[in-house]
Amino acid sequence: MSTALGKSVVATPPRRVSLARRIGRIEPVMLLWILLIGALLFLVAFPLGKLFLVSFETRGTGAFTLSNYVTAYGRARYIEAVVNSLTLGLASATIAVVLAVPMAWAVSRTDMPGKGLTWTVVLGAFILPPYLGAVGWILLAGPNSGFINVFWRWLTGSESPFFNVYSFEGLALVIALNAFPLVFIFVKSALDLVSSEMEDAANILGAGTWTAMRKVSLPLVWPAIMAGFIIVFLETIALFGTPAIIGIPARINVVTTQLWQFFEYPVRVEVAAAYAMPLLLVTAGMIATQKLLLSRKGYVSQTGKGGERRPIKLGAWRWVMFAWCAMVGMIAVAMPLFVLLQASFAKAWGRGLSLDNLTFANYYLLIFEHDMAMTSIWNTIWFSATAATIAVLLALMVAYIVNRRLVPFGEVLGFLALAPFVIPGIVMAIGFYAAYAAPPLSLYGTAALIILAFAARFLPIAYANSSSAIRAVHPEMEEAARILGSGRLHAIRMITAPLVKKSLLGGWLIVFIVASRELSAAIFLVGPRTRTMSVLLYDLSEAGNFEVLAAFGGLLLVVTLIFVGIGMKLVGRDFMLRRG
Amino acid sequence: MSRLSILGLTKAYGRTRVVDNIALTLEEGEFVSLLGPSGCGKTTTLRMIAGFVEPTEGQISLDGEIISAPGSVLPPERRTMSMIFQSYAVWPNMTVAENVAFGLKLRKLPSAETKRRVGEILEVVQMSHLAERYPSELSGGQQQRVALARAIVVKPAVLLLDEPLSNLDANLREEMRFEIRRLHDEFRITTVYVTHDQAEAMATSDRIAVMNAGRIEQVDAPHLLYTRPRTRFVAGFIGRTNLLQAQVENGEIGFGGISVGVGQVAGAEAATTRDILVSVRPQSIGLHRQRPVGEHPILAGVVAQRTFLGETWDYVVRSEEAGGLRLRATAPPSQIHEVGEKVWLEFDPRQMAMVE
Amino acid sequence: MTGITKRTVLGATAAITAAAILPARRAAAQTYTAHEQQLYDAAKAEGEVTWYTGQLQAQPSEAVGHAFTDRFPGVRCNVVRTTSQVAFQRLSQDYRASVAQCDVFSSTDYSHFTFLKREGRLMEYRPVNAAGMVKAAREAADPDGYFQVTYLALYLLARRSDNLSEADAPKSWRELTDPKWRNKMAVGHPGFSGAIGNWAIMMRKAYGEPFFREFARNNPQVGRSAGDPVTTLNAGERMLGVAVPSAATLFSASRGNPLTLIYPTDGTLMVAAPSGAIKSAPKPNAAKLFMEFMTSPAYSEATRGFYAESLRPEVRPPEGSRPLDELTLISPTPEEVENGIPEVRELWRDIFGV
């Protein structure tokens, strides 16, 4: 028996290993890493870099200039649009927080009845495309003809409308009604992690339910509330459809509608790029502020499972909470959806509900006579499906490499994959336009441009999803396969892939669904043959025929609901609303 | 030729050397444990053997062929080893039988042969009746048996176990520890076993390599580690001990006023300095009410503290005679001394060891 | 609701079904001129034509596309209908990206065509059928044969007949600055609609910039396309539509909406809206064939159901439309349009904020 003490043995230098063997032993993962870096640079870094460069270029010659910035900020109207956007973002985010936080608290912490209904409301608001919600609210709250205002006048005999959708408040509310699910998902997930013992500790010291909520539960989830606020803010300043549909009649110009003007003939992408730059600064500023505000105090640990959780008994108050959720459900989903459906089956929607006003002609027109309608449905499905596949595959590979620490500087990949999250979609689209529309790639008007832009835009969703899926699979699962003789790729195929399949499918569907309703990025990138449903809806809204518009919105919802249904069936009821 | 040979193996992350120049050789069919506290580098060593971690320096060879060296690591899948993980890593998407058959299928065995061997090994680990179950339907111990069967069925060149029992409860742990040894006796697979539990290592291993701070302190058979610890760390880590300052003078080792011959204390003949450390196991100290007769060295003292541990009494005796020296000694449950009682301590030099 | 009779409902249904069914029935026996036949054969090989248009509303545009394919089976028409400015914007983007996608371009903005012609981006092609068009159309077409007039649009005022009587209603554009129309009007946007741009040029010419300031003070609801106010009126949101297209208004009225046209005493705006084939058209023969189609009687028949003015003497004017010679017509010159549109667009945006 040989006894070898580490210290006593003189280490001999290892024998040289032949070069051929060294190459034979390189893992394919390094090549993959290079490929992924390439893909991410192409999808994320290059369009943004190009956007930045273009903002300093003279049109035509490409010479350096600052004049784009002078043009972009040279008019009071343009600056006013920026101010409007920022104010609107703050207003919508505030409304969304006010709407969503009580709902999240009630669903997560209390014995409020009708939680299932609340979930449906949140899901409904989430899948209703913003511009469709906007049209619904025009039908509801047009100052003279909207159902709400007509009813109000009939009730009170008042001359003035109850609520005018064509106003700053109207615009902010309509956006918030669509965006509040983001806040809800964030806050509810965080509240789910707060142990009841936290509240018990406050109760035992003499705090009532409300005080405990105000002083303990909510402050603990402050980062989630803030994250939700920031997301809604970013979504709002990047939104195109709703401001175009409601903002123009309300005579409110915002950054996105102004950017659209720069795309009028002659297309001034250089000025648009210069105009978009501060949006990036605002975004960066928001994220920095968030970091600063959250850096000192301790908050709920996102991983902790500690302690039991049981619902707080609200007594009669639970009906108050329920009423709040029901009210949000009414104004965010039920009422807009109802008027849209009514309009879609109406000959003239202003004539209201009556049998002789009922028709299928709007649907008939779209399905059988309107070439573009069916083409756009098909476009939407395959663009979104391809984009979702690209995003999920790419995100999966990046998440795998980053989580398994396979390469040095893997975090760079992770950073790039998450970066589009903080870039307003419309800026991203202009970046894609600047980078790839013109030669040498000449992707303008092709499906590829839209697919790539969608894939890049929603990469962060896919990445967050893939990352948590990969993290849930213990690395030893794969190592066990490898030591038994399976190569890394084989191990991934046999072991990891089947284990993450379900949550990836969920991620795929979420990307698919958000891509299928995406307008802000699509509007700048579509060509005549690559129009998506969202763009066609927007075009229809210009044509002023609300009945056909509503019917097409109905078709869009049917398509979305089919995929949501598939997701619920395969992945679980709450797959869209999990925080991935 | 030895089966597995590790030479000058080092792993550094930045400036931290988590594994520091270790050497170890395993003979065919040998069962060696890497034992040490958490963070001592034992798991990193195991993962280097498996090929999951690339060494910074040194090399690992299997049957004379270098399989790991800086810049060149044979991937795990080409090492013909198998491994059992702390988390079991039983694949939840496959049944017990599919889990076990995985390695065999990769070796492209005929399906009848695969089926036969899976059946046999499941018989061995007493899991035949659960072959079609999914892992989520099994208990922790059963999952562990699946992991064992899966690793053994491929007849690996080396079997690696990474703290395989740390997630089991105490009773099951004891049962599985004998199970692992039984399987080793049956299949004689060269095995490297990583654990922080000395009882586990003692029960299973032919030899134990005690690791501390990235280095191997001592490699020996379990009983030799106990009776002949070579370092202060080993003496303290394996069982409990009294570490005493002693002086070597004229062929005698003296401490606390008593002296024993250098030749009687293990390892003392190699002493090169005057001041040395001697490990005296509490069990080797006799505890008497009356001064015993005999040639063994004796010290008088007073019981300063006592703890009843169930299987033994644990007494701390303070000896004024030896300049206030405090010594720990154990006694059977029936031997009861009160605190403050005067006792005599009897030492057996053959159970002492000089440590570095 | 008011103003609905069984007859109008039936009429509306008939109009919709007619648009769908009639061309299909006609498809059975098609006769082509030799020239058409020759182009048709070449176009069949190309298979499709892509038409960017901001001229007609979505529904008639689609109907034109169908009528074309019914007349020339095997040549599909991709109808890309938006507002004129957006259509032109897309064409500009195509050009800037060096991508040829559009075969035929139609807009309500004459200046688009003078610009494209100057830039050498239009195909020189005078359709044989153009010789048989009405005088107004022939006169407004390009003398060098680069583009034809395929739509004579009239823009005027429309009122809700149920809550604004003929006596109370304004008679002229000038009266729109009267504060009594505050919060009662709806109008399109020159940034989106070429027709509104034309109208704004004429208003600026007649009444100067103060007209817009006073008009804006009356807070009209600003939509995007010229047709938007029709919907706004139908909804009851506003009662007076400004610079609405006659065709869309008459069509909407035919569906039972209580709308009545007002021909302004200071001139009904007539916009000659051209179409031209693009020089870099990917399907050049289909493009020429489409130009032949748009100057032929089949096109006027297809659009007549949507109350477009007839461009061919053999096709009757649409129901409810006044003969052109009874009206005071105003039209900007091509030069006025080309220089004026960007100016009035900026003027508008400075005044209205959007």
Short mmCIF file of C-alpha atoms in Angstrom, two decimals, chain C residues 37-351:
data_model
loop_
_atom_site.label_atom_id
_atom_site.label_comp_id
_atom_site.label_asym_id
_atom_site.label_seq_id
_atom_site.Cartn_x
_atom_site.Cartn_y
_atom_site.Cartn_z
CA GLN C 37 -54.75 40.92 -73.85
CA GLN C 38 -51.07 41.38 -74.61
CA LEU C 39 -50.36 42.95 -71.21
CA TYR C 40 -52.54 40.40 -69.48
CA ASP C 41 -50.53 37.52 -70.91
CA ALA C 42 -47.30 39.09 -69.73
CA ALA C 43 -48.77 39.97 -66.34
CA LYS C 44 -50.04 36.45 -65.78
CA ALA C 45 -46.43 35.29 -65.71
CA GLU C 46 -45.72 37.86 -63.02
CA GLY C 47 -48.73 36.70 -61.04
CA GLU C 48 -49.40 39.76 -58.91
CA VAL C 49 -49.37 43.52 -58.60
CA THR C 50 -48.69 45.53 -55.47
CA TRP C 51 -50.70 48.68 -55.17
CA TYR C 52 -49.90 51.32 -52.57
CA THR C 53 -52.93 53.53 -52.23
CA GLY C 54 -54.20 56.32 -50.06
CA GLN C 55 -56.88 57.32 -52.52
CA LEU C 56 -60.00 55.37 -51.66
CA GLN C 57 -61.14 54.10 -48.28
CA ALA C 58 -60.16 50.61 -47.23
CA GLN C 59 -63.31 48.87 -48.36
CA PRO C 60 -63.50 50.32 -51.89
CA SER C 61 -59.77 49.80 -52.25
CA GLU C 62 -60.19 46.14 -51.49
CA ALA C 63 -63.15 46.04 -53.89
CA VAL C 64 -60.99 47.53 -56.65
CA GLY C 65 -58.38 44.87 -55.97
CA HIS C 66 -61.01 42.18 -56.27
CA ALA C 67 -62.51 43.71 -59.40
CA PHE C 68 -59.07 43.72 -60.99
CA THR C 69 -58.43 40.08 -60.23
CA ASP C 70 -61.94 39.20 -61.40
CA ARG C 71 -61.31 40.93 -64.67
CA PHE C 72 -57.84 39.50 -65.03
CA PRO C 73 -57.90 36.12 -63.31
CA GLY C 74 -54.44 34.88 -62.35
CA VAL C 75 -53.08 38.30 -61.49
CA ARG C 76 -53.45 38.91 -57.80
CA CYS C 77 -53.67 42.44 -56.44
CA ASN C 78 -51.94 43.21 -53.11
CA VAL C 79 -53.88 46.16 -51.84
CA VAL C 80 -51.80 48.21 -49.45
CA ARG C 81 -54.24 50.83 -48.31
CA THR C 82 -53.29 53.52 -45.84
CA THR C 83 -53.55 57.27 -45.80
CA SER C 84 -51.82 59.00 -48.68
CA GLN C 85 -48.96 60.36 -46.62
CA VAL C 86 -48.28 57.01 -45.06
CA ALA C 87 -48.39 55.31 -48.44
CA PHE C 88 -45.90 57.83 -49.74
CA GLN C 89 -43.82 57.42 -46.62
CA ARG C 90 -43.63 53.71 -47.25
CA LEU C 91 -42.67 54.31 -50.85
CA SER C 92 -39.92 56.65 -49.65
CA GLN C 93 -38.70 54.11 -47.17
CA ASP C 94 -38.63 51.47 -49.92
CA TYR C 95 -36.62 53.77 -52.11
CA ARG C 96 -34.23 54.72 -49.39
CA ALA C 97 -33.69 51.08 -48.54
CA SER C 98 -33.29 50.29 -52.26
CA VAL C 99 -36.12 47.82 -52.10
CA ALA C 100 -38.60 47.70 -54.95
CA GLN C 101 -41.95 46.44 -53.73
CA CYS C 102 -44.53 48.79 -55.11
CA ASP C 103 -45.83 48.49 -58.68
CA VAL C 104 -48.53 51.12 -58.74
CA PHE C 105 -48.85 54.07 -56.45
CA SER C 106 -52.03 56.07 -55.86
CA SER C 107 -52.42 59.02 -53.59
CA THR C 108 -54.65 62.00 -53.04
CA ASP C 109 -51.59 64.25 -53.01
CA TYR C 110 -50.75 65.55 -56.48
CA SER C 111 -47.34 66.73 -55.35
CA HIS C 112 -46.22 63.20 -54.70
CA PHE C 113 -46.42 62.63 -58.43
CA THR C 114 -44.73 65.79 -59.58
CA PHE C 115 -41.95 64.93 -57.17
CA LEU C 116 -41.68 61.30 -58.26
CA LYS C 117 -41.76 62.35 -61.90
CA ARG C 118 -38.96 64.88 -61.35
CA GLU C 119 -36.90 62.28 -59.50
CA GLY C 120 -37.35 59.90 -62.42
CA ARG C 121 -39.05 57.29 -60.35
CA LEU C 122 -42.26 56.94 -62.38
CA MET C 123 -42.71 54.71 -65.38
CA GLU C 124 -43.57 56.55 -68.57
CA TYR C 125 -46.74 54.80 -69.61
CA ARG C 126 -49.88 56.32 -71.05
CA PRO C 127 -52.67 53.75 -70.76
CA VAL C 128 -54.58 53.23 -73.97
CA ASN C 129 -57.86 53.37 -72.03
CA ALA C 130 -57.03 56.86 -70.71
CA ALA C 131 -58.20 58.42 -73.97
CA GLY C 132 -61.78 57.48 -73.17
CA MET C 133 -61.94 59.16 -69.74
CA VAL C 134 -64.03 62.24 -68.78
CA LYS C 135 -62.62 65.65 -69.55
CA ALA C 136 -61.75 66.65 -65.98
CA ALA C 137 -59.71 63.49 -65.59
CA ARG C 138 -57.93 63.86 -68.87
CA GLU C 139 -57.03 67.48 -68.21
CA ALA C 140 -55.57 66.78 -64.80
CA ALA C 141 -53.42 63.88 -66.01
CA ASP C 142 -49.71 64.30 -66.66
CA PRO C 143 -49.16 65.67 -70.18
CA ASP C 144 -46.03 63.54 -70.51
CA GLY C 145 -47.85 60.35 -69.60
CA TYR C 146 -46.15 59.56 -66.29
CA PHE C 147 -49.38 59.45 -64.26
CA GLN C 148 -53.16 59.44 -64.71
CA VAL C 149 -56.04 60.76 -62.65
CA THR C 150 -57.92 57.84 -61.20
CA TYR C 151 -60.01 59.61 -58.65
CA LEU C 152 -61.80 62.92 -58.58
CA ALA C 153 -62.51 63.53 -54.99
CA LEU C 154 -64.84 66.17 -53.65
CA TYR C 155 -64.31 67.48 -50.15
CA LEU C 156 -67.02 69.44 -48.49
CA LEU C 157 -69.03 69.83 -45.32
CA ALA C 158 -71.34 67.24 -43.84
CA ARG C 159 -73.87 67.64 -41.06
CA ARG C 160 -75.83 65.35 -38.81
CA SER C 161 -79.25 65.86 -40.32
CA ASP C 162 -80.95 64.84 -37.07
CA ASN C 163 -79.50 67.53 -34.84
CA LEU C 164 -78.32 70.22 -37.23
CA SER C 165 -80.90 71.56 -39.65
CA GLU C 166 -80.09 72.87 -43.06
CA ALA C 167 -81.08 76.39 -41.94
CA ASP C 168 -78.77 76.37 -38.92
CA ALA C 169 -75.89 74.73 -40.70
CA PRO C 170 -72.96 76.76 -42.02
CA LYS C 171 -72.98 77.49 -45.73
CA SER C 172 -69.29 78.14 -46.23
CA TRP C 173 -65.81 77.31 -44.93
CA ARG C 174 -65.49 80.89 -43.71
CA GLU C 175 -68.30 80.42 -41.20
CA LEU C 176 -66.40 77.65 -39.43
CA THR C 177 -64.45 80.21 -37.42
CA ASP C 178 -67.70 81.31 -35.79
CA PRO C 179 -67.51 80.43 -32.07
CA LYS C 180 -70.94 78.83 -32.28
CA TRP C 181 -69.28 75.78 -33.85
CA ARG C 182 -67.04 75.34 -30.86
CA ASN C 183 -66.74 71.63 -29.92
CA LYS C 184 -69.09 70.71 -32.76
CA MET C 185 -66.71 69.98 -35.64
CA ALA C 186 -64.46 67.15 -36.70
CA VAL C 187 -61.66 67.23 -39.27
CA GLY C 188 -58.79 65.09 -40.59
CA HIS C 189 -55.08 65.86 -40.32
CA PRO C 190 -52.83 67.24 -43.10
CA GLY C 191 -49.97 65.17 -41.69
CA PHE C 192 -51.93 62.05 -42.50
CA SER C 193 -54.33 63.05 -45.25
CA GLY C 194 -53.31 64.57 -48.57
CA ALA C 195 -56.84 65.88 -49.09
CA ILE C 196 -56.76 67.80 -45.86
CA GLY C 197 -53.43 69.20 -46.97
CA ASN C 198 -55.08 70.42 -50.18
CA TRP C 199 -57.95 71.87 -48.26
CA ALA C 200 -55.56 73.65 -45.87
CA ILE C 201 -53.71 75.16 -48.84
CA MET C 202 -56.97 76.53 -50.25
CA MET C 203 -58.05 77.88 -46.87
CA ARG C 204 -54.69 79.55 -46.34
CA LYS C 205 -54.91 81.04 -49.81
CA ALA C 206 -58.42 82.34 -49.26
CA TYR C 207 -58.35 83.40 -45.62
CA GLY C 208 -54.72 83.35 -44.44
CA GLU C 209 -53.17 81.80 -41.36
CA PRO C 210 -55.59 83.44 -38.90
CA PHE C 211 -58.28 81.15 -40.28
CA PHE C 212 -56.47 78.17 -38.73
CA ARG C 213 -56.00 79.87 -35.41
CA GLU C 214 -59.68 80.74 -35.19
CA PHE C 215 -60.64 77.32 -36.46
CA ALA C 216 -58.38 75.68 -33.85
CA ARG C 217 -59.96 77.82 -31.15
CA ASN C 218 -63.25 76.15 -32.02
CA ASN C 219 -61.62 72.90 -31.01
CA PRO C 220 -62.51 70.57 -33.86
CA GLN C 221 -61.81 66.95 -33.11
CA VAL C 222 -58.74 66.12 -35.15
CA GLY C 223 -58.61 62.65 -36.60
CA ARG C 224 -56.12 61.34 -39.08
CA SER C 225 -57.72 60.56 -42.42
CA ALA C 226 -60.19 62.88 -44.18
CA GLY C 227 -62.81 60.17 -43.61
CA ASP C 228 -62.39 60.11 -39.86
CA PRO C 229 -65.00 62.83 -39.26
CA VAL C 230 -67.62 60.66 -40.94
CA THR C 231 -67.20 58.10 -38.17
CA THR C 232 -67.13 60.83 -35.58
CA LEU C 233 -70.40 62.17 -36.96
CA ASN C 234 -71.96 58.72 -37.15
CA ALA C 235 -71.06 58.19 -33.53
CA GLY C 236 -72.75 61.44 -32.61
CA GLU C 237 -69.49 62.66 -31.22
CA ARG C 238 -69.65 65.82 -33.37
CA MET C 239 -72.32 67.25 -35.69
CA LEU C 240 -70.33 68.96 -38.42
CA GLY C 241 -67.74 67.23 -40.57
CA VAL C 242 -65.16 69.48 -42.20
CA ALA C 243 -63.56 68.65 -45.54
CA VAL C 244 -65.11 65.23 -45.59
CA PRO C 245 -64.95 63.18 -48.79
CA SER C 246 -68.28 63.09 -50.60
CA ALA C 247 -67.96 59.42 -51.46
CA ALA C 248 -67.40 58.16 -47.95
CA THR C 249 -70.15 60.40 -46.63
CA LEU C 250 -72.69 59.27 -49.20
CA PHE C 251 -71.75 55.66 -48.64
CA SER C 252 -72.15 56.03 -44.91
CA ALA C 253 -75.49 57.77 -45.34
CA SER C 254 -76.62 54.88 -47.51
CA ARG C 255 -76.00 52.57 -44.56
CA GLY C 256 -78.56 54.46 -42.54
CA ASN C 257 -76.47 57.13 -40.92
CA PRO C 258 -78.19 60.53 -40.76
CA LEU C 259 -75.65 62.47 -42.80
CA THR C 260 -76.26 65.21 -45.32
CA LEU C 261 -73.73 66.94 -47.55
CA ILE C 262 -73.33 70.71 -47.61
CA TYR C 263 -71.73 72.16 -50.75
CA PRO C 264 -69.85 75.25 -49.47
CA THR C 265 -70.57 78.49 -51.24
CA ASP C 266 -66.90 79.41 -51.21
CA GLY C 267 -66.06 76.34 -53.21
CA THR C 268 -66.16 72.57 -53.08
CA LEU C 269 -62.64 71.26 -53.00
CA MET C 270 -61.91 69.01 -55.91
CA VAL C 271 -58.76 66.98 -55.69
CA ALA C 272 -57.55 65.18 -58.73
CA ALA C 273 -55.87 62.16 -57.34
CA PRO C 274 -53.33 60.52 -59.59
CA SER C 275 -51.97 57.03 -59.96
CA GLY C 276 -48.77 56.04 -61.63
CA ALA C 277 -46.73 52.96 -62.27
CA ILE C 278 -43.35 52.91 -60.56
CA LYS C 279 -40.29 52.77 -62.77
CA SER C 280 -38.60 50.12 -60.66
CA ALA C 281 -41.81 48.08 -60.42
CA PRO C 282 -40.97 44.45 -59.74
CA LYS C 283 -43.94 43.44 -61.89
CA PRO C 284 -43.83 45.99 -64.74
CA ASN C 285 -46.44 44.34 -66.98
CA ALA C 286 -48.90 43.86 -64.13
CA ALA C 287 -48.30 47.51 -63.25
CA LYS C 288 -49.20 48.60 -66.81
CA LEU C 289 -52.20 46.32 -66.82
CA PHE C 290 -53.37 47.81 -63.54
CA MET C 291 -53.02 51.30 -65.04
CA GLU C 292 -55.16 50.16 -67.99
CA PHE C 293 -57.69 48.80 -65.54
CA MET C 294 -57.89 51.98 -63.53
CA THR C 295 -58.58 54.05 -66.61
CA SER C 296 -61.19 51.58 -67.92
CA PRO C 297 -64.97 51.55 -67.27
CA ALA C 298 -64.62 48.43 -65.10
CA TYR C 299 -62.79 50.51 -62.49
CA SER C 300 -65.45 53.24 -62.42
CA GLU C 301 -68.12 50.62 -62.05
CA ALA C 302 -66.30 49.01 -59.18
CA THR C 303 -65.92 52.32 -57.36
CA ARG C 304 -69.36 53.67 -58.21
CA GLY C 305 -70.92 51.42 -55.58
CA PHE C 306 -68.82 53.31 -53.08
CA TYR C 307 -69.97 56.68 -54.39
CA ALA C 308 -66.82 57.61 -56.20
CA GLU C 309 -67.30 60.08 -59.07
CA SER C 310 -67.36 58.30 -62.41
CA LEU C 311 -64.29 58.79 -64.58
CA ARG C 312 -65.88 57.27 -67.66
CA PRO C 313 -68.76 58.75 -69.65
CA GLU C 314 -70.32 55.29 -70.00
CA VAL C 315 -70.69 54.92 -66.20
CA ARG C 316 -73.42 56.95 -64.45
CA PRO C 317 -72.49 59.26 -61.52
CA PRO C 318 -73.19 57.73 -58.09
CA GLU C 319 -76.54 58.10 -56.32
CA GLY C 320 -77.09 61.37 -54.46
CA SER C 321 -74.16 63.16 -55.97
CA ARG C 322 -74.67 66.54 -57.61
CA PRO C 323 -73.45 66.95 -61.17
CA LEU C 324 -70.01 68.52 -61.23
CA ASP C 325 -70.99 71.42 -63.51
CA GLU C 326 -73.49 72.75 -60.95
CA LEU C 327 -70.76 73.30 -58.37
CA THR C 328 -68.20 75.93 -57.58
CA LEU C 329 -65.01 73.92 -57.63
CA ILE C 330 -61.72 74.95 -56.14
CA SER C 331 -58.41 73.13 -56.68
CA PRO C 332 -54.83 74.01 -55.87
CA THR C 333 -52.31 73.91 -58.68
CA PRO C 334 -49.65 71.20 -58.59
CA GLU C 335 -47.04 73.80 -57.68
CA GLU C 336 -49.17 75.08 -54.82
CA VAL C 337 -49.58 71.54 -53.62
CA GLU C 338 -45.94 70.64 -53.79
CA ASN C 339 -44.67 73.66 -51.90
CA GLY C 340 -47.74 74.19 -49.81
CA ILE C 341 -48.28 70.80 -48.22
CA PRO C 342 -45.10 70.78 -46.06
CA GLU C 343 -45.83 74.38 -45.07
CA VAL C 344 -49.43 73.86 -44.05
CA ARG C 345 -48.46 70.66 -42.26
CA GLU C 346 -45.99 72.54 -40.09
CA LEU C 347 -48.42 75.41 -39.68
CA TRP C 348 -51.11 72.98 -38.60
CA ARG C 349 -48.83 71.24 -36.12
CA ASP C 350 -47.69 74.48 -34.61
CA ILE C 351 -51.26 75.59 -34.15
#
